[in-house]
CSV table of C-alpha atoms in Angstrom, one decimal:
chain,number,residue,atom,x,y,z
A,1,MET,CA,0.0,0.0,0.0
A,2,ALA,CA,1.3,3.4,-0.9
A,3,ASN,CA,2.4,5.9,1.7
A,4,PHE,CA,0.6,9.1,1.7
A,5,VAL,CA,1.8,12.3,3.3
A,6,ALA,CA,0.0,14.6,5.8
A,7,GLY,CA,-0.2,18.1,4.5
A,8,GLN,CA,0.0,16.9,0.9
A,9,ASP,CA,-2.4,14.0,0.4
A,10,TYR,CA,-4.6,14.7,3.4
A,11,GLN,CA,-4.9,17.2,6.2
A,12,VAL,CA,-4.7,16.4,9.9
A,13,VAL,CA,-7.5,18.1,11.9
A,14,ALA,CA,-5.9,20.5,14.4
A,15,LYS,CA,-8.6,19.8,17.0
A,16,PRO,CA,-10.1,16.3,16.4
A,17,VAL,CA,-13.9,16.1,16.1
A,18,LYS,CA,-15.8,13.7,18.2
A,19,VAL,CA,-17.3,10.8,16.2
A,20,GLU,CA,-20.8,9.5,16.9
A,21,LYS,CA,-19.9,5.7,17.2
A,22,PRO,CA,-16.5,5.5,18.8
A,23,GLY,CA,-16.2,1.7,18.3
A,24,LYS,CA,-16.2,2.1,14.5
A,25,ILE,CA,-14.0,4.0,12.1
A,26,GLU,CA,-16.1,6.9,10.8
A,27,VAL,CA,-15.8,8.0,7.2
A,28,ARG,CA,-17.9,11.1,6.4
A,29,GLU,CA,-18.4,12.6,3.0
A,30,PHE,CA,-19.3,16.3,2.8
A,31,PHE,CA,-20.8,17.3,-0.5
A,32,TRP,CA,-23.1,19.7,-2.4
A,33,TYR,CA,-25.4,18.6,-5.2
A,34,GLY,CA,-24.3,21.6,-7.4
A,35,CYS,CA,-20.6,20.8,-7.1
A,36,GLY,CA,-19.1,19.3,-10.2
A,37,HIS,CA,-16.2,17.9,-8.2
A,38,CYS,CA,-18.6,16.2,-5.8
A,39,PHE,CA,-20.4,14.7,-8.8
A,40,ALA,CA,-17.0,13.4,-10.2
A,41,LEU,CA,-16.2,11.8,-6.8
A,42,GLU,CA,-19.5,10.1,-6.4
A,43,PRO,CA,-18.8,7.1,-8.7
A,44,HIS,CA,-15.6,6.4,-6.8
A,45,MET,CA,-17.5,6.6,-3.5
A,46,GLN,CA,-20.3,4.3,-4.8
A,47,GLY,CA,-17.7,1.7,-5.8
A,48,TRP,CA,-16.0,1.9,-2.4
A,49,LEU,CA,-19.3,1.7,-0.6
A,50,LYS,CA,-20.1,-1.7,-2.3
A,51,LYS,CA,-17.2,-3.2,-0.3
A,52,LEU,CA,-17.6,-1.4,3.0
A,53,PRO,CA,-16.0,-3.3,5.8
A,54,LYS,CA,-18.0,-4.0,9.0
A,55,ASP,CA,-15.7,-1.8,11.1
A,56,ILE,CA,-16.5,1.3,9.0
A,57,ARG,CA,-19.4,3.7,9.6
A,58,PHE,CA,-20.1,5.8,6.5
A,59,VAL,CA,-22.1,9.0,6.8
A,60,ARG,CA,-23.0,11.5,4.1
A,61,THR,CA,-23.3,15.1,5.2
A,62,PRO,CA,-24.6,17.7,2.8
A,63,ALA,CA,-22.7,20.9,3.2
A,64,ALA,CA,-24.9,23.9,4.1
A,65,MET,CA,-22.2,26.6,3.8
A,66,ASN,CA,-24.5,29.3,2.4
A,67,PRO,CA,-28.2,29.8,1.8
A,68,LEU,CA,-28.2,28.1,-1.7
A,69,TRP,CA,-26.3,25.1,-0.5
A,70,GLU,CA,-28.6,24.9,2.5
A,71,GLN,CA,-31.6,24.4,0.2
A,72,ALA,CA,-30.0,21.3,-1.4
A,73,ALA,CA,-28.9,20.1,2.1
A,74,ARG,CA,-32.4,20.3,3.4
A,75,ALA,CA,-33.6,18.3,0.3
A,76,TYR,CA,-31.1,15.6,1.1
A,77,TYR,CA,-32.4,15.3,4.6
A,78,VAL,CA,-36.1,15.4,3.4
A,79,SER,CA,-35.3,12.5,1.0
A,80,GLU,CA,-33.8,10.6,4.0
A,81,ALA,CA,-36.7,11.3,6.2
A,82,LEU,CA,-39.3,10.3,3.6
A,83,GLY,CA,-37.4,7.1,2.6
A,84,VAL,CA,-36.3,8.0,-1.0
A,85,ARG,CA,-32.7,8.9,-0.5
A,86,GLN,CA,-31.3,5.7,-1.9
A,87,LYS,CA,-33.3,6.2,-5.2
A,88,ALA,CA,-33.0,9.9,-5.5
A,89,HIS,CA,-29.4,10.8,-4.4
A,90,LEU,CA,-27.5,9.8,-7.6
A,91,GLN,CA,-30.4,10.9,-9.9
A,92,LEU,CA,-30.4,14.4,-8.5
A,93,PHE,CA,-26.6,14.7,-9.2
A,94,HIS,CA,-27.2,13.3,-12.7
A,95,ASP,CA,-30.1,15.7,-13.5
A,96,ILE,CA,-28.1,18.7,-12.3
A,97,HIS,CA,-24.8,17.8,-14.0
A,98,ASP,CA,-25.5,15.5,-17.0
A,99,LYS,CA,-28.9,17.0,-18.0
A,100,GLN,CA,-27.9,20.6,-17.0
A,101,ARG,CA,-31.1,21.1,-14.9
A,102,PRO,CA,-30.8,23.8,-12.3
A,103,ILE,CA,-32.4,21.9,-9.4
A,104,LEU,CA,-30.9,23.7,-6.5
A,105,GLU,CA,-33.7,25.8,-5.0
A,106,GLN,CA,-36.6,24.7,-2.8
A,107,ALA,CA,-39.3,25.0,-5.5
A,108,GLN,CA,-37.3,23.1,-8.1
A,109,LEU,CA,-36.3,20.5,-5.5
A,110,ALA,CA,-39.9,20.0,-4.5
A,111,LYS,CA,-40.8,19.3,-8.1
A,112,PHE,CA,-37.9,16.9,-8.5
A,113,TYR,CA,-39.1,14.7,-5.6
A,114,THR,CA,-42.6,14.3,-7.0
A,115,ARG,CA,-41.2,11.6,-9.3
A,116,TYR,CA,-40.6,9.6,-6.1
A,117,GLY,CA,-44.2,9.9,-4.9
A,118,ILE,CA,-43.6,12.9,-2.6
A,119,SER,CA,-46.1,15.7,-3.1
A,120,GLU,CA,-44.8,19.2,-3.2
A,121,GLU,CA,-46.8,20.0,-0.1
A,122,LYS,CA,-45.3,17.0,1.8
A,123,PHE,CA,-41.8,18.0,0.6
A,124,ASN,CA,-42.3,21.6,1.7
A,125,THR,CA,-43.8,20.8,5.1
A,126,THR,CA,-40.9,18.3,5.8
A,127,TYR,CA,-38.3,20.8,4.4
A,128,LYS,CA,-39.3,23.4,7.0
A,129,SER,CA,-39.7,20.9,9.9
A,130,PHE,CA,-37.8,21.0,13.2
A,131,PRO,CA,-36.1,17.6,12.6
A,132,ILE,CA,-34.7,18.8,9.3
A,133,SER,CA,-33.6,22.2,10.7
A,134,SER,CA,-31.8,20.3,13.5
A,135,LYS,CA,-29.9,18.2,11.0
A,136,ILE,CA,-28.9,21.4,9.1
A,137,ALA,CA,-27.6,22.8,12.4
A,138,GLN,CA,-25.6,19.7,13.0
A,139,ALA,CA,-24.2,19.7,9.4
A,140,LYS,CA,-23.2,23.4,9.8
A,141,ASN,CA,-21.6,22.6,13.2
A,142,LEU,CA,-19.6,19.8,11.7
A,143,THR,CA,-18.5,21.9,8.8
A,144,ALA,CA,-17.3,24.5,11.2
A,145,GLN,CA,-15.5,22.0,13.5
A,146,TYR,CA,-13.6,20.6,10.5
A,147,GLN,CA,-13.0,24.2,9.2
A,148,LEU,CA,-14.1,23.2,5.7
A,149,SER,CA,-14.2,25.9,3.1
A,150,CYS,CA,-14.9,23.7,0.1
A,151,VAL,CA,-16.3,20.3,-1.0
A,152,PRO,CA,-16.0,17.5,-1.6
A,153,ALA,CA,-14.3,16.6,1.6
A,154,VAL,CA,-14.0,13.1,3.2
A,155,THR,CA,-13.2,13.0,6.9
A,156,LEU,CA,-11.9,10.0,8.7
A,157,ASN,CA,-12.5,9.3,12.3
A,158,GLY,CA,-12.6,13.0,13.2
A,159,LYS,CA,-8.9,13.3,12.6
A,160,TYR,CA,-8.2,13.6,8.9
A,161,ILE,CA,-9.6,15.4,5.8
A,162,VAL,CA,-9.1,14.1,2.3
A,163,GLN,CA,-10.1,16.4,-0.6
A,164,GLY,CA,-10.2,15.7,-4.3
A,165,ASN,CA,-12.6,14.2,-6.9
A,166,ASP,CA,-10.9,11.1,-8.2
A,167,ALA,CA,-9.8,7.5,-7.3
A,168,LYS,CA,-6.9,8.9,-5.2
A,169,VAL,CA,-9.4,10.0,-2.6
A,170,ILE,CA,-10.4,6.4,-2.1
A,171,GLN,CA,-6.8,5.3,-2.0
A,172,VAL,CA,-6.0,7.9,0.7
A,173,VAL,CA,-9.1,7.0,2.7
A,174,ASN,CA,-8.1,3.3,2.6
A,175,TYR,CA,-4.6,4.2,3.7
A,176,LEU,CA,-6.0,6.2,6.7
A,177,ILE,CA,-8.4,3.4,7.6
A,178,GLU,CA,-5.4,1.0,7.9
A,179,LYS,CA,-3.5,3.6,9.9
A,180,GLU,CA,-6.5,3.9,12.3
A,181,ARG,CA,-6.8,0.1,12.6
A,182,LYS,CA,-3.2,-0.2,13.5
A,183,ALA,CA,-3.5,2.5,16.1
A,184,LYS,CA,-6.3,0.5,18.0
């Protein structure tokens, strides 16, 4: 396995972030649906997820770094809450980037999710709900704790940040997973 270098291939988090399930190695992907680099990384992440080891906890966190990004982040959490995230996640990326559809604002997102059986009214009610607002607050807090200024970003066990949009991200993540396993 290749050796990767801190400060070059990945960043070490100055103040480690507490992970939700300390018994597992947490891998967290920060993304925004409107980001072309996030879209480019997604096939690599999907391939990696198909072989996810049992000691890894994978979490997606939509970045809500500004009001426009927050709308797409809310939509992600709505899709999760209403049980269509698995079906809709890649399709939303595909529609925005491959089909050049500007589906980034609440009204456009509400229309997008109707194809998954969610009425615009149900989408909008859930979008503004307290549970979704709480998840947005958590996402913003994590983004601040990691001091992220751009996406995509993959964090590992609260200690490392890997950025990029190609297969090297997965190679570095796997390297850091092995490093964490050896540290146990």
